[in-house]
Amino acid sequence: AQSVTQPDIHITVSEGASLELRCNYSYGATPYLFWYVQSPGQGLQLLLKYFSGDTLVQGIKGFEAEFKRSQSSFNLRKPSVHWSDAAEYFCGREISGGYNKLIFGAGTRLAVHP
Amino acid sequence: GAVVSQHPSWVICKSGTSVKIECRSLDFQATTMFWYRQFPKQSLMLMATSNEGSKATYEQGVEKDKFLINHASLTLSTLTVTSAHPEDSSFYICSARDPGSGELFFGEGSRLTVL
């Protein structure tokens, strides 16, 4: 079945350090992939998405993600983390067919130390 | 500003009562909306796909009679939790697809607490 896996449940980084959040997907030649961020008690905000074309995708807030077909991955990166980046990050993919539902990985909670 | 709005943002109810949560698309007409449920510190689980003018499509394991979904207009979908019990307490989030851009927008979420 088509699925999304986020191996890291919780990550802590120091402010100013680089960040990489992992996301792997199963099945699908060219999946539609997304990264969302959720602040406590709030809805989801789209950071970036990949449909096709350039495998390095730029998003908002200085985030980028790279689609690697050979590794079935779509990892999210940021060169320098700010304290305000502390939040929950969800990787998602569209399930093709029908209404193109969006499913999510388990999420990665990011903590930022000063 | 928000393009998908949920109401109420939080609600507390007694066990056995029913609660209705509204999801509205503000800037576009959405033939399809989705309802998710999120347990504390967990991911979003897709509950159902809400289709304007037809019956909702529920994911496996979701009780249709417990979670009633109505998509009466192109800008409004409602989720009614019937005969709510404490185990129904959760954060419910809706999303709507903008047919023009294809992008999925999420509401702010509704936190339900059943006493």
Coordinates of C-alpha atoms in Angstrom, one line a residue:
Chain A
A1 CA 0.0 0.0 0.0
Q2 CA 1.1 3.5 -0.6
S3 CA 2.5 5.0 2.6
V4 CA 4.7 7.6 4.2
T5 CA 7.3 7.0 6.8
Q6 CA 9.0 9.6 9.0
P7 CA 11.7 7.7 11.0
D8 CA 12.4 10.4 13.5
I9 CA 9.7 11.0 16.0
H10 CA 11.6 13.8 17.8
I11 CA 14.7 15.9 16.9
T12 CA 16.5 18.5 18.9
V13 CA 18.9 21.0 17.3
S14 CA 20.6 24.1 18.4
E15 CA 19.6 27.4 17.0
G16 CA 21.6 28.3 14.0
A17 CA 22.4 24.6 13.2
S18 CA 21.4 22.9 10.1
L19 CA 18.4 20.6 9.9
E20 CA 17.3 17.6 8.0
L21 CA 14.0 15.8 8.6
R22 CA 13.6 12.4 6.9
C23 CA 10.7 11.2 4.9
N24 CA 10.4 8.0 2.9
Y25 CA 7.5 6.8 0.7
S26 CA 6.5 3.4 -0.6
Y27 CA 5.2 2.6 -4.0
G28 CA 4.4 5.0 -6.8
A29 CA 6.7 6.0 -9.7
T30 CA 6.2 9.7 -9.2
P31 CA 4.4 10.5 -6.0
Y32 CA 3.0 13.9 -5.2
L33 CA 4.8 14.8 -2.0
F34 CA 4.4 17.5 0.6
W35 CA 5.8 18.9 3.8
Y36 CA 3.5 20.7 6.3
V37 CA 4.3 22.4 9.6
Q38 CA 1.9 22.4 12.5
S39 CA 2.3 24.8 15.5
P40 CA 0.8 23.6 18.8
G41 CA -3.0 23.6 18.7
Q42 CA -3.2 24.8 15.1
G43 CA -3.9 23.6 11.7
L44 CA -1.3 22.7 9.0
Q45 CA 0.7 25.1 6.9
L46 CA 2.2 24.0 3.6
L47 CA 5.9 24.4 3.4
L48 CA 6.5 23.0 0.0
K49 CA 5.5 20.4 -2.5
Y50 CA 6.9 18.2 -5.3
F51 CA 4.9 17.1 -8.3
S52 CA 7.5 16.8 -11.0
G53 CA 10.5 18.6 -12.6
D54 CA 13.4 19.9 -10.6
T55 CA 14.0 17.5 -7.7
L56 CA 15.2 20.2 -5.4
V57 CA 12.1 22.2 -4.2
Q58 CA 12.2 25.5 -2.5
G59 CA 9.6 26.4 0.1
I60 CA 8.6 29.1 2.5
K61 CA 10.6 30.0 5.7
G62 CA 13.9 29.0 4.1
F63 CA 13.0 25.3 3.8
E64 CA 13.9 23.1 0.9
A65 CA 13.4 19.4 0.1
E66 CA 15.0 17.1 -2.3
F67 CA 13.2 14.2 -4.1
K68 CA 15.4 11.2 -4.5
R69 CA 13.7 8.5 -6.5
S70 CA 16.5 6.0 -5.9
Q71 CA 16.1 6.3 -2.2
S72 CA 12.3 6.8 -2.2
S73 CA 13.0 9.9 0.0
F74 CA 11.8 13.5 0.2
N75 CA 13.9 14.9 3.1
L76 CA 13.3 18.4 4.4
R77 CA 16.3 20.7 5.0
K78 CA 17.1 24.1 6.4
P79 CA 20.6 25.5 6.6
S80 CA 20.1 27.5 9.8
V81 CA 17.3 26.8 12.2
H82 CA 15.6 29.6 14.1
W83 CA 13.9 29.1 17.5
S84 CA 10.5 29.8 15.8
D85 CA 10.9 26.7 13.7
A86 CA 10.1 24.6 16.7
A87 CA 6.9 22.7 15.7
E88 CA 5.6 19.4 14.4
Y89 CA 6.5 18.6 10.8
F90 CA 4.5 16.2 8.6
C91 CA 5.4 14.7 5.4
G92 CA 2.5 13.8 3.2
R93 CA 1.7 12.2 -0.2
E94 CA -1.3 12.1 -2.4
I95 CA -2.9 8.7 -2.9
S96 CA -3.7 8.6 -6.6
G97 CA -7.1 7.6 -7.8
G98 CA -10.5 8.8 -6.8
Y99 CA -10.4 12.0 -4.8
N100 CA -6.6 12.1 -4.5
K101 CA -6.5 11.8 -0.7
L102 CA -3.6 13.1 1.3
I103 CA -2.0 10.9 3.9
F104 CA 0.7 11.7 6.4
G105 CA 3.6 10.2 8.1
A106 CA 3.7 10.0 11.9
G107 CA 5.3 13.4 12.1
T108 CA 8.6 14.7 13.6
R109 CA 8.6 17.0 16.5
L110 CA 11.4 19.6 16.3
A111 CA 12.8 21.2 19.4
V112 CA 15.2 24.1 19.1
H113 CA 17.7 24.9 21.8
P114 CA 19.0 28.4 22.2
Chain B
G1 CA -5.7 35.0 5.9
A2 CA -7.3 31.6 6.3
V3 CA -9.0 30.2 3.3
V4 CA -10.5 27.3 5.2
S5 CA -12.2 28.0 8.4
Q6 CA -13.5 25.6 11.1
H7 CA -16.0 26.3 13.8
P8 CA -15.9 25.9 16.7
S9 CA -12.2 25.9 17.4
W10 CA -12.9 24.1 20.7
V11 CA -15.9 22.5 22.3
I12 CA -16.6 20.7 25.5
C13 CA -19.6 18.5 25.8
K14 CA -21.2 15.9 28.0
S15 CA -21.0 12.2 27.2
G16 CA -24.0 11.1 25.1
T17 CA -24.5 14.4 23.4
S18 CA -23.9 15.2 19.7
V19 CA -21.5 17.8 18.5
K20 CA -21.3 19.5 15.1
I21 CA -18.1 20.9 13.6
E22 CA -18.3 23.1 10.5
C23 CA -15.7 23.5 7.8
R24 CA -16.0 26.3 5.3
S25 CA -13.9 27.2 2.3
L26 CA -13.8 31.0 2.2
D27 CA -12.2 31.8 -1.1
F28 CA -13.2 29.0 -3.4
Q29 CA -15.8 26.4 -4.0
A30 CA -14.8 22.9 -2.9
T31 CA -16.4 19.9 -4.3
T32 CA -14.2 17.7 -2.1
M33 CA -13.3 18.2 1.5
F34 CA -11.4 15.8 3.9
W35 CA -11.8 15.2 7.6
Y36 CA -8.9 14.2 9.7
R37 CA -8.5 13.2 13.4
Q38 CA -5.4 13.8 15.4
F39 CA -4.7 12.3 18.8
P40 CA -2.3 14.1 21.1
K41 CA 1.3 14.0 19.8
Q42 CA 0.3 11.8 16.9
S43 CA -0.2 12.1 13.2
L44 CA -3.3 13.1 11.3
M45 CA -5.5 10.1 10.4
L46 CA -7.8 10.5 7.4
M47 CA -11.4 9.8 8.5
A48 CA -13.4 10.5 5.4
T49 CA -13.7 12.3 2.1
S50 CA -16.7 14.6 1.9
N51 CA -18.3 15.0 -1.5
E52 CA -20.7 17.8 -2.3
G53 CA -24.1 16.5 -3.1
S54 CA -23.3 12.8 -2.3
K55 CA -22.5 10.5 0.5
A56 CA -19.1 10.7 2.2
T57 CA -16.5 8.1 1.7
Y58 CA -15.2 6.7 4.9
E59 CA -11.8 5.2 5.6
Q60 CA -11.6 1.7 6.9
G61 CA -12.3 1.5 10.6
V62 CA -14.2 4.8 10.8
E63 CA -17.8 4.4 12.1
K64 CA -20.2 6.0 9.6
D65 CA -23.0 6.3 12.2
K66 CA -20.7 7.8 14.8
F67 CA -19.2 10.4 12.5
L68 CA -21.8 11.9 10.3
I69 CA -20.6 14.0 7.4
N70 CA -22.7 16.3 5.3
H71 CA -21.4 18.4 2.4
A72 CA -24.5 20.4 1.7
S73 CA -23.0 23.2 -0.3
L74 CA -19.8 23.9 -2.2
T75 CA -18.4 25.9 0.7
L76 CA -19.5 23.9 3.7
S77 CA -19.0 20.5 5.1
T78 CA -20.0 19.4 8.6
L79 CA -18.9 16.7 10.9
T80 CA -21.3 15.6 13.6
V81 CA -20.0 13.4 16.3
T82 CA -23.0 11.5 17.5
S83 CA -23.5 10.3 21.1
A84 CA -20.0 11.4 22.0
H85 CA -18.0 9.6 24.5
P86 CA -14.6 10.5 26.2
E87 CA -12.7 8.4 23.6
D88 CA -14.0 10.7 20.9
S89 CA -12.1 13.5 22.4
S90 CA -9.6 14.6 19.8
F91 CA -8.4 17.3 17.5
Y92 CA -10.4 17.3 14.3
I93 CA -9.0 19.0 11.2
C94 CA -10.7 19.5 7.8
S95 CA -9.1 20.4 4.5
A96 CA -10.5 21.6 1.2
R97 CA -9.1 21.4 -2.3
D98 CA -9.0 24.5 -4.4
P99 CA -10.2 23.3 -7.8
G100 CA -8.3 26.1 -9.5
S101 CA -4.8 25.5 -8.1
G102 CA -5.3 21.9 -6.9
E103 CA -3.8 22.9 -3.6
L104 CA -5.2 21.5 -0.4
F105 CA -5.9 24.0 2.4
F106 CA -6.3 23.1 6.0
G107 CA -8.6 24.5 8.7
E108 CA -7.3 25.6 12.1
G109 CA -8.7 22.5 13.7
S110 CA -11.4 21.9 16.3
R111 CA -10.6 20.4 19.7
L112 CA -13.3 18.3 21.1
T113 CA -13.4 17.3 24.8
V114 CA -16.0 14.9 25.9
L115 CA -16.6 14.8 29.7

